[in-house]
Amino acid sequence: MNPLVLGLLASTLGGATGVWLTRRRRSGPDSSALLRAEVGAALARPGTLHDMLQPCAEAIVRHLGGAFARIWVLPPGEQVLELRASAGRYTHLDGEHARIPVGQLKIGLIAQSGMPLLINDVPNDPRVQRKWALREGLVAFAGYPLLAEGRVVGVMAMFARQKLKDDILEALASVADAMAQGTARQYAEERLRQGEELFRLLLDSTGEAIYGMDLKGQCTFANRTCARLLGYPDASALIGRRMHELIHHSYEDGTPYPREACPIYEATSKEGIHLDNEWLWRADGRGFPAEIWSYPLWREGERLGGVVTFVDISERRAAEAERARLLYETQEAVRARDDFLAIASHELRTPLTPLRLGLQSAQRMLQDGQPPPLEELRSRLAVTNRQVVRLTRLVESMLDLSRLTRGTLQLETAPCDLAALVNDVLERSREVLAQAECSLDAQVEGPLPVLGDRLRLEHVLENLLSNAMKYGACSPVHIRCRAEQGRALLSVEDEGIGISPEDQQRIFGRFERAASVRHYGGFGLGLYILREIVEAHGGTVSVESQPGQGARFTVTVPLLETPG
Ligand code: ADP
C-alpha cells in the first residue's frame, strides 16, 4: 500500500474505519483507473500549473464523488501555499484560502508535517466550521501533501458528502503522488526556463557581440548585438551557419581568407586568442573592423567548439586615424614653422649684405673730399634701393601672413581699371625685367572695370612677375589682359623651369615650395597670399605648366557691370 495511505490510515484509527466499510460510494475500480488516466493526461499537457492541475481537481471531483477538491502549490523556497486549482462546489481561486501560510489551517499543517490528514466526521471536527459543514452537508475531508523527492511542493484536499473508504483514499494518494511529480517537474522546467531566459537576457543586454560555434564552425547561439552588428534581423538567422564563410571569408581588401588561416576558428582548438584588428562582413556585403576574442568551449574534458566575442571598432579606428592626422598636421605645422623661421632669417639677411656694401661704398665716395663720380653713386644707390624694395616686400608678406592667419586682412575696394593698373605695374617693372634679362611681351586690352583693392591687385601682378623672373631663367615674359565671359582675365607666362603636375595645387598652400631651396630663395608665401587676395575679390587663380616648359598663371576677377 502507498505510504501516504498508510500514514492516513494511521491518523484516522478508530471509528472512522468502521464507517469506511459501511457505505458504497459512487466510484468503483473503473473510475479510479479513469481518474489516474485523466490525471496522467492533464499532467502531460503543456501550460501553466493551473492548466495542469485544474483538470486534475475536476477529475477527482468527478470520479471520486467529492463535494469539491482543491490543489495548492508551494513554490520552491516559499512558505505560503498558493491555490492553483479548485473544482466542484467551489471553483474560485481567490478568497481567504487563496494563500495559506505553511503551518496554518489544516492545509498549512499538512504541508508542514508532510503527512496526510483524514477527517471522517467533519461537522464534529474542531478544525472545521460546524455550521458551514452542516449547511454544505460535508461529512469527510482528505488532505494529502504533494511530496516530490522528500520535499513538499503542494497540498491536495477533497471534501466529500460521504465517508471516504480506503480505495478512494488509495486513489487519492496515488494521484497526489502523480501531481507531486508533475508539479515538481513544472517547477524544474520553470527554473530551467528562467535560467535560460536570464542567460539570454544577459547575453542580449551586453554591448558586445557573442556567438558560439560547434567543432565544424557552425553557429550554435548568437546574441542580439551579434545579429545587429552583422546586419541580420535576429539571431535565428545565424544559427547553423558556418561563421567563417559567412562573416570572415575575405580580408579587408577583399582577397579571400581561407578557413585554414582563420585564427578565430583555430582558437577553438587552442587556448583562446585576442585579435585587435580583424575585418568582419555584414549581411549587406559591407564590412567593418572588429576586435575579437575567441575561446574554446569545454564540457567535462570534451571540446564542444568555441565562443567568440567581438566589438565594432569603426569609431575607434576613425578616432585613431583622426588623432594620427591631427598629430601629423601638428608635426607638419611645427616643421613648416621651423622651416619658415630658417628661410625667413636667411631671406631677410640676404638683401642686407648688398645693402650694407652699397651704402658703405657710397659713404666712402662722399668722404673722399673729391666730388663723387655721379654715375657710380647712382648705380650704388639703385642697388641699395632694390634691396630695400626686396626687404619691404618680404616684411609685407610676413605681415599679410599674420593678418590672414588672424583673419584681419581687409580689402579697401573701389572701382578701378585693371588694364590701366596692369600697364602701370609693367611700366614700373621694365627696368627690373631688363636687369633679369627677361623680355616683355604684353597684350593688354582695356578698359577692364573691376571693384578692387588697387594696391593689393598691384601686388598680385608684381608677385607673378617676380616669380616669372625668378623661375623663368631669363626667358621672355608674356602678359595677357582682357575681358572674357564677364570676367577680367590676367595671365603671366614664362618659359622657365615649369612645375610638375603633382605640385601644381600644393604651391598655393602656405609655405609650400616646389623649386630647390638651394637655387631659389623664397618664403613659399607669395602664391598663398596671392590666392587669398584674389579669392577675396571673388576671383580665381590657376596654373598650367609642364616641367621645363614654363608656367602660365591666370587670374580672373569679376568685371564690374557698367550701367547701360
Ligand atoms: P616662393 O617663390 O617664395 O617660394 P611662392 O608662393 O611665390 O613662393 O611660390 C611657391 C612655389 O611655386 C615656388 O617655390 C616655386 O616652386 C613654384 N613657382 C611659383 N611660380 C613659379 C614659376 N613661374 N615657375 C616655376 N615654379 C614656380
GROMACS .gro file of N, CA and C in nm, residues 139-213:
model
  225
  139VAL      N    1  -1.919   1.567   0.506
  139VAL     CA    2  -1.900   1.459   0.603
  139VAL      C    3  -1.751   1.427   0.622
  140ALA      N    4  -1.679   1.422   0.508
  140ALA     CA    5  -1.540   1.377   0.519
  140ALA      C    6  -1.445   1.475   0.451
  141PHE      N    7  -1.321   1.469   0.495
  141PHE     CA    8  -1.215   1.551   0.437
  141PHE      C    9  -1.090   1.465   0.426
  142ALA      N   10  -1.023   1.476   0.310
  142ALA     CA   11  -0.893   1.408   0.297
  142ALA      C   12  -0.795   1.506   0.236
  143GLY      N   13  -0.681   1.525   0.301
  143GLY     CA   14  -0.579   1.617   0.250
  143GLY      C   15  -0.447   1.546   0.237
  144TYR      N   16  -0.379   1.567   0.126
  144TYR     CA   17  -0.252   1.499   0.101
  144TYR      C   18  -0.142   1.601   0.070
  145PRO      N   19  -0.028   1.581   0.130
  145PRO     CA   20   0.084   1.665   0.086
  145PRO      C   21   0.131   1.615  -0.051
  146LEU      N   22   0.172   1.706  -0.137
  146LEU     CA   23   0.230   1.664  -0.265
  146LEU      C   24   0.381   1.659  -0.243
  147LEU      N   25   0.432   1.536  -0.236
  147LEU     CA   26   0.573   1.516  -0.199
  147LEU      C   27   0.654   1.470  -0.319
  148ALA      N   28   0.759   1.547  -0.351
  148ALA     CA   29   0.850   1.506  -0.459
  148ALA      C   30   0.991   1.510  -0.405
  149GLU      N   31   1.057   1.399  -0.411
  149GLU     CA   32   1.194   1.384  -0.360
  149GLU      C   33   1.207   1.438  -0.218
  150GLY      N   34   1.108   1.403  -0.135
  150GLY     CA   35   1.113   1.439   0.007
  150GLY      C   36   1.077   1.584   0.035
  151ARG      N   37   1.040   1.658  -0.069
  151ARG     CA   38   1.006   1.799  -0.046
  151ARG      C   39   0.858   1.821  -0.075
  152VAL      N   40   0.793   1.904   0.010
  152VAL     CA   41   0.652   1.933  -0.013
  152VAL      C   42   0.641   2.039  -0.122
  153VAL      N   43   0.574   2.004  -0.231
  153VAL     CA   44   0.559   2.102  -0.339
  153VAL      C   45   0.415   2.151  -0.348
  154GLY      N   46   0.326   2.099  -0.257
  154GLY     CA   47   0.188   2.147  -0.257
  154GLY      C   48   0.103   2.059  -0.168
  155VAL      N   49  -0.030   2.091  -0.170
  155VAL     CA   50  -0.126   2.012  -0.091
  155VAL      C   51  -0.251   1.994  -0.176
  156MET      N   52  -0.303   1.871  -0.173
  156MET     CA   53  -0.428   1.846  -0.243
  156MET      C   54  -0.533   1.807  -0.139
  157ALA      N   55  -0.655   1.862  -0.148
  157ALA     CA   56  -0.755   1.829  -0.047
  157ALA      C   57  -0.890   1.809  -0.112
  158MET      N   58  -0.971   1.720  -0.051
  158MET     CA   59  -1.105   1.697  -0.104
  158MET      C   60  -1.204   1.687   0.012
  159PHE      N   61  -1.318   1.756   0.002
  159PHE     CA   62  -1.430   1.738   0.095
  159PHE      C   63  -1.531   1.649   0.026
  160ALA      N   64  -1.596   1.561   0.106
  160ALA     CA   65  -1.697   1.474   0.046
  160ALA      C   66  -1.822   1.474   0.132
  161ARG      N   67  -1.934   1.440   0.072
  161ARG     CA   68  -2.060   1.435   0.147
  161ARG      C   69  -2.086   1.294   0.199
  162GLN      N   70  -1.986   1.209   0.186
  162GLN     CA   71  -1.995   1.075   0.245
  162GLN      C   72  -1.859   1.039   0.300
  163LYS      N   73  -1.858   0.943   0.382
  163LYS     CA   74  -1.730   0.900   0.439
  163LYS      C   75  -1.644   0.842   0.328
  164LEU      N   76  -1.510   0.853   0.346
  164LEU     CA   77  -1.418   0.808   0.242
  164LEU      C   78  -1.360   0.673   0.277
  165LYS      N   79  -1.370   0.582   0.181
  165LYS     CA   80  -1.320   0.448   0.204
  165LYS      C   81  -1.177   0.435   0.153
  166ASP      N   82  -1.115   0.325   0.188
  166ASP     CA   83  -0.972   0.311   0.160
  166ASP      C   84  -0.940   0.305   0.012
  167ASP      N   85  -1.032   0.252  -0.073
  167ASP     CA   86  -0.996   0.251  -0.216
  167ASP      C   87  -0.995   0.393  -0.273
  168ILE      N   88  -1.085   0.477  -0.216
  168ILE     CA   89  -1.084   0.617  -0.260
  168ILE      C   90  -0.956   0.684  -0.211
  169LEU      N   91  -0.923   0.653  -0.085
  169LEU     CA   92  -0.802   0.713  -0.029
  169LEU      C   93  -0.680   0.668  -0.107
  170GLU      N   94  -0.683   0.541  -0.147
  170GLU     CA   95  -0.570   0.491  -0.224
  170GLU      C   96  -0.559   0.564  -0.359
  171ALA      N   97  -0.677   0.582  -0.422
  171ALA     CA   98  -0.677   0.653  -0.550
  171ALA      C   99  -0.627   0.795  -0.531
  172LEU      N  100  -0.673   0.860  -0.422
  172LEU     CA  101  -0.630   0.998  -0.394
  172LEU      C  102  -0.480   1.003  -0.372
  173ALA      N  103  -0.428   0.908  -0.293
  173ALA     CA  104  -0.285   0.906  -0.263
  173ALA      C  105  -0.205   0.889  -0.391
  174SER      N  106  -0.257   0.802  -0.478
  174SER     CA  107  -0.181   0.775  -0.599
  174SER      C  108  -0.182   0.897  -0.691
  175VAL      N  109  -0.297   0.966  -0.705
  175VAL     CA  110  -0.295   1.085  -0.794
  175VAL      C  111  -0.216   1.199  -0.729
  176ALA      N  112  -0.217   1.201  -0.593
  176ALA     CA  113  -0.137   1.303  -0.524
  176ALA      C  114   0.010   1.284  -0.558
  177ASP      N  115   0.048   1.160  -0.564
  177ASP     CA  116   0.186   1.127  -0.599
  177ASP      C  117   0.219   1.177  -0.740
  178ALA      N  118   0.127   1.145  -0.834
  178ALA     CA  119   0.149   1.186  -0.973
  178ALA      C  120   0.152   1.339  -0.984
  179MET      N  121   0.058   1.404  -0.908
  179MET     CA  122   0.054   1.551  -0.916
  179MET      C  123   0.180   1.613  -0.857
  180ALA      N  124   0.233   1.548  -0.752
  180ALA     CA  125   0.356   1.599  -0.691
  180ALA      C  126   0.469   1.596  -0.793
  181GLN      N  127   0.478   1.481  -0.866
  181GLN     CA  128   0.585   1.471  -0.966
  181GLN      C  129   0.565   1.576  -1.076
  182GLY      N  130   0.439   1.590  -1.119
  182GLY     CA  131   0.409   1.687  -1.225
  182GLY      C  132   0.443   1.829  -1.181
  183THR      N  133   0.403   1.862  -1.057
  183THR     CA  134   0.430   1.998  -1.007
  183THR      C  135   0.581   2.022  -0.996
  184ALA      N  136   0.650   1.919  -0.941
  184ALA     CA  137   0.795   1.935  -0.925
  184ALA      C  138   0.862   1.953  -1.062
  185ARG      N  139   0.813   1.873  -1.161
  185ARG     CA  140   0.871   1.884  -1.295
  185ARG      C  141   0.845   2.024  -1.353
  186GLN      N  142   0.722   2.071  -1.329
  186GLN     CA  143   0.686   2.203  -1.379
  186GLN      C  144   0.777   2.311  -1.319
  187TYR      N  145   0.802   2.298  -1.189
  187TYR     CA  146   0.892   2.394  -1.123
  187TYR      C  147   1.033   2.384  -1.179
  188ALA      N  148   1.077   2.259  -1.201
  188ALA     CA  149   1.213   2.241  -1.254
  188ALA      C  150   1.223   2.303  -1.393
  189GLU      N  151   1.116   2.279  -1.474
  189GLU     CA  152   1.117   2.335  -1.609
  189GLU      C  153   1.114   2.486  -1.605
  190GLU      N  154   1.035   2.537  -1.510
  190GLU     CA  155   1.025   2.682  -1.497
  190GLU      C  156   1.160   2.741  -1.458
  191ARG      N  157   1.225   2.666  -1.363
  191ARG     CA  158   1.358   2.714  -1.320
  191ARG      C  159   1.453   2.715  -1.440
  192LEU      N  160   1.443   2.611  -1.520
  192LEU     CA  161   1.528   2.600  -1.639
  192LEU      C  162   1.498   2.714  -1.736
  193ARG      N  163   1.363   2.732  -1.753
  193ARG     CA  164   1.319   2.840  -1.844
  193ARG      C  165   1.370   2.974  -1.796
  194GLN      N  166   1.356   2.995  -1.662
  194GLN     CA  167   1.400   3.122  -1.606
  194GLN      C  168   1.551   3.137  -1.623
  195GLY      N  169   1.621   3.025  -1.600
  195GLY     CA  170   1.767   3.026  -1.615
  195GLY      C  171   1.805   3.061  -1.758
  196GLU      N  172   1.734   2.995  -1.852
  196GLU     CA  173   1.763   3.021  -1.993
  196GLU      C  174   1.730   3.164  -2.029
  197GLU      N  175   1.617   3.211  -1.974
  197GLU     CA  176   1.573   3.346  -2.003
  197GLU      C  177   1.676   3.447  -1.949
  198LEU      N  178   1.722   3.419  -1.827
  198LEU     CA  179   1.821   3.506  -1.765
  198LEU      C  180   1.950   3.505  -1.847
  199PHE      N  181   1.986   3.385  -1.892
  199PHE     CA  182   2.106   3.368  -1.972
  199PHE      C  183   2.094   3.450  -2.100
  200ARG      N  184   1.976   3.436  -2.165
  200ARG     CA  185   1.953   3.508  -2.289
  200ARG      C  186   1.950   3.659  -2.265
  201LEU      N  187   1.885   3.696  -2.154
  201LEU     CA  188   1.876   3.837  -2.118
  201LEU      C  189   2.015   3.895  -2.098
  202LEU      N  190   2.097   3.819  -2.027
  202LEU     CA  191   2.235   3.864  -2.002
  202LEU      C  192   2.310   3.879  -2.134
  203LEU      N  193   2.297   3.778  -2.218
  203LEU     CA  194   2.368   3.782  -2.346
  203LEU      C  195   2.319   3.898  -2.432
  204ASP      N  196   2.185   3.919  -2.427
  204ASP     CA  197   2.128   4.024  -2.512
  204ASP      C  198   2.153   4.163  -2.457
  205SER      N  199   2.182   4.171  -2.326
  205SER     CA  200   2.199   4.304  -2.267
  205SER      C  201   2.341   4.357  -2.284
  206THR      N  202   2.432   4.271  -2.324
  206THR     CA  203   2.569   4.320  -2.334
  206THR      C  204   2.592   4.391  -2.469
  207GLY      N  205   2.675   4.489  -2.465
  207GLY     CA  206   2.705   4.566  -2.586
  207GLY      C  207   2.801   4.492  -2.677
  208GLU      N  208   2.856   4.381  -2.628
  208GLU     CA  209   2.947   4.305  -2.711
  208GLU      C  210   2.869   4.197  -2.786
  209ALA      N  211   2.915   4.168  -2.906
  209ALA     CA  212   2.850   4.061  -2.982
  209ALA      C  213   2.911   3.929  -2.937
  210ILE      N  214   2.823   3.829  -2.917
  210ILE     CA  215   2.872   3.697  -2.874
  210ILE      C  216   2.806   3.591  -2.961
  211TYR      N  217   2.886   3.498  -3.010
  211TYR     CA  218   2.825   3.381  -3.074
  211TYR      C  219   2.905   3.257  -3.039
  212GLY      N  220   2.839   3.144  -3.045
  212GLY     CA  221   2.905   3.018  -3.017
  212GLY      C  222   2.909   2.936  -3.144
  213MET      N  223   3.008   2.849  -3.154
  213MET     CA  224   3.009   2.761  -3.271
  213MET      C  225   3.053   2.621  -3.231
   0.00000   0.00000   0.00000
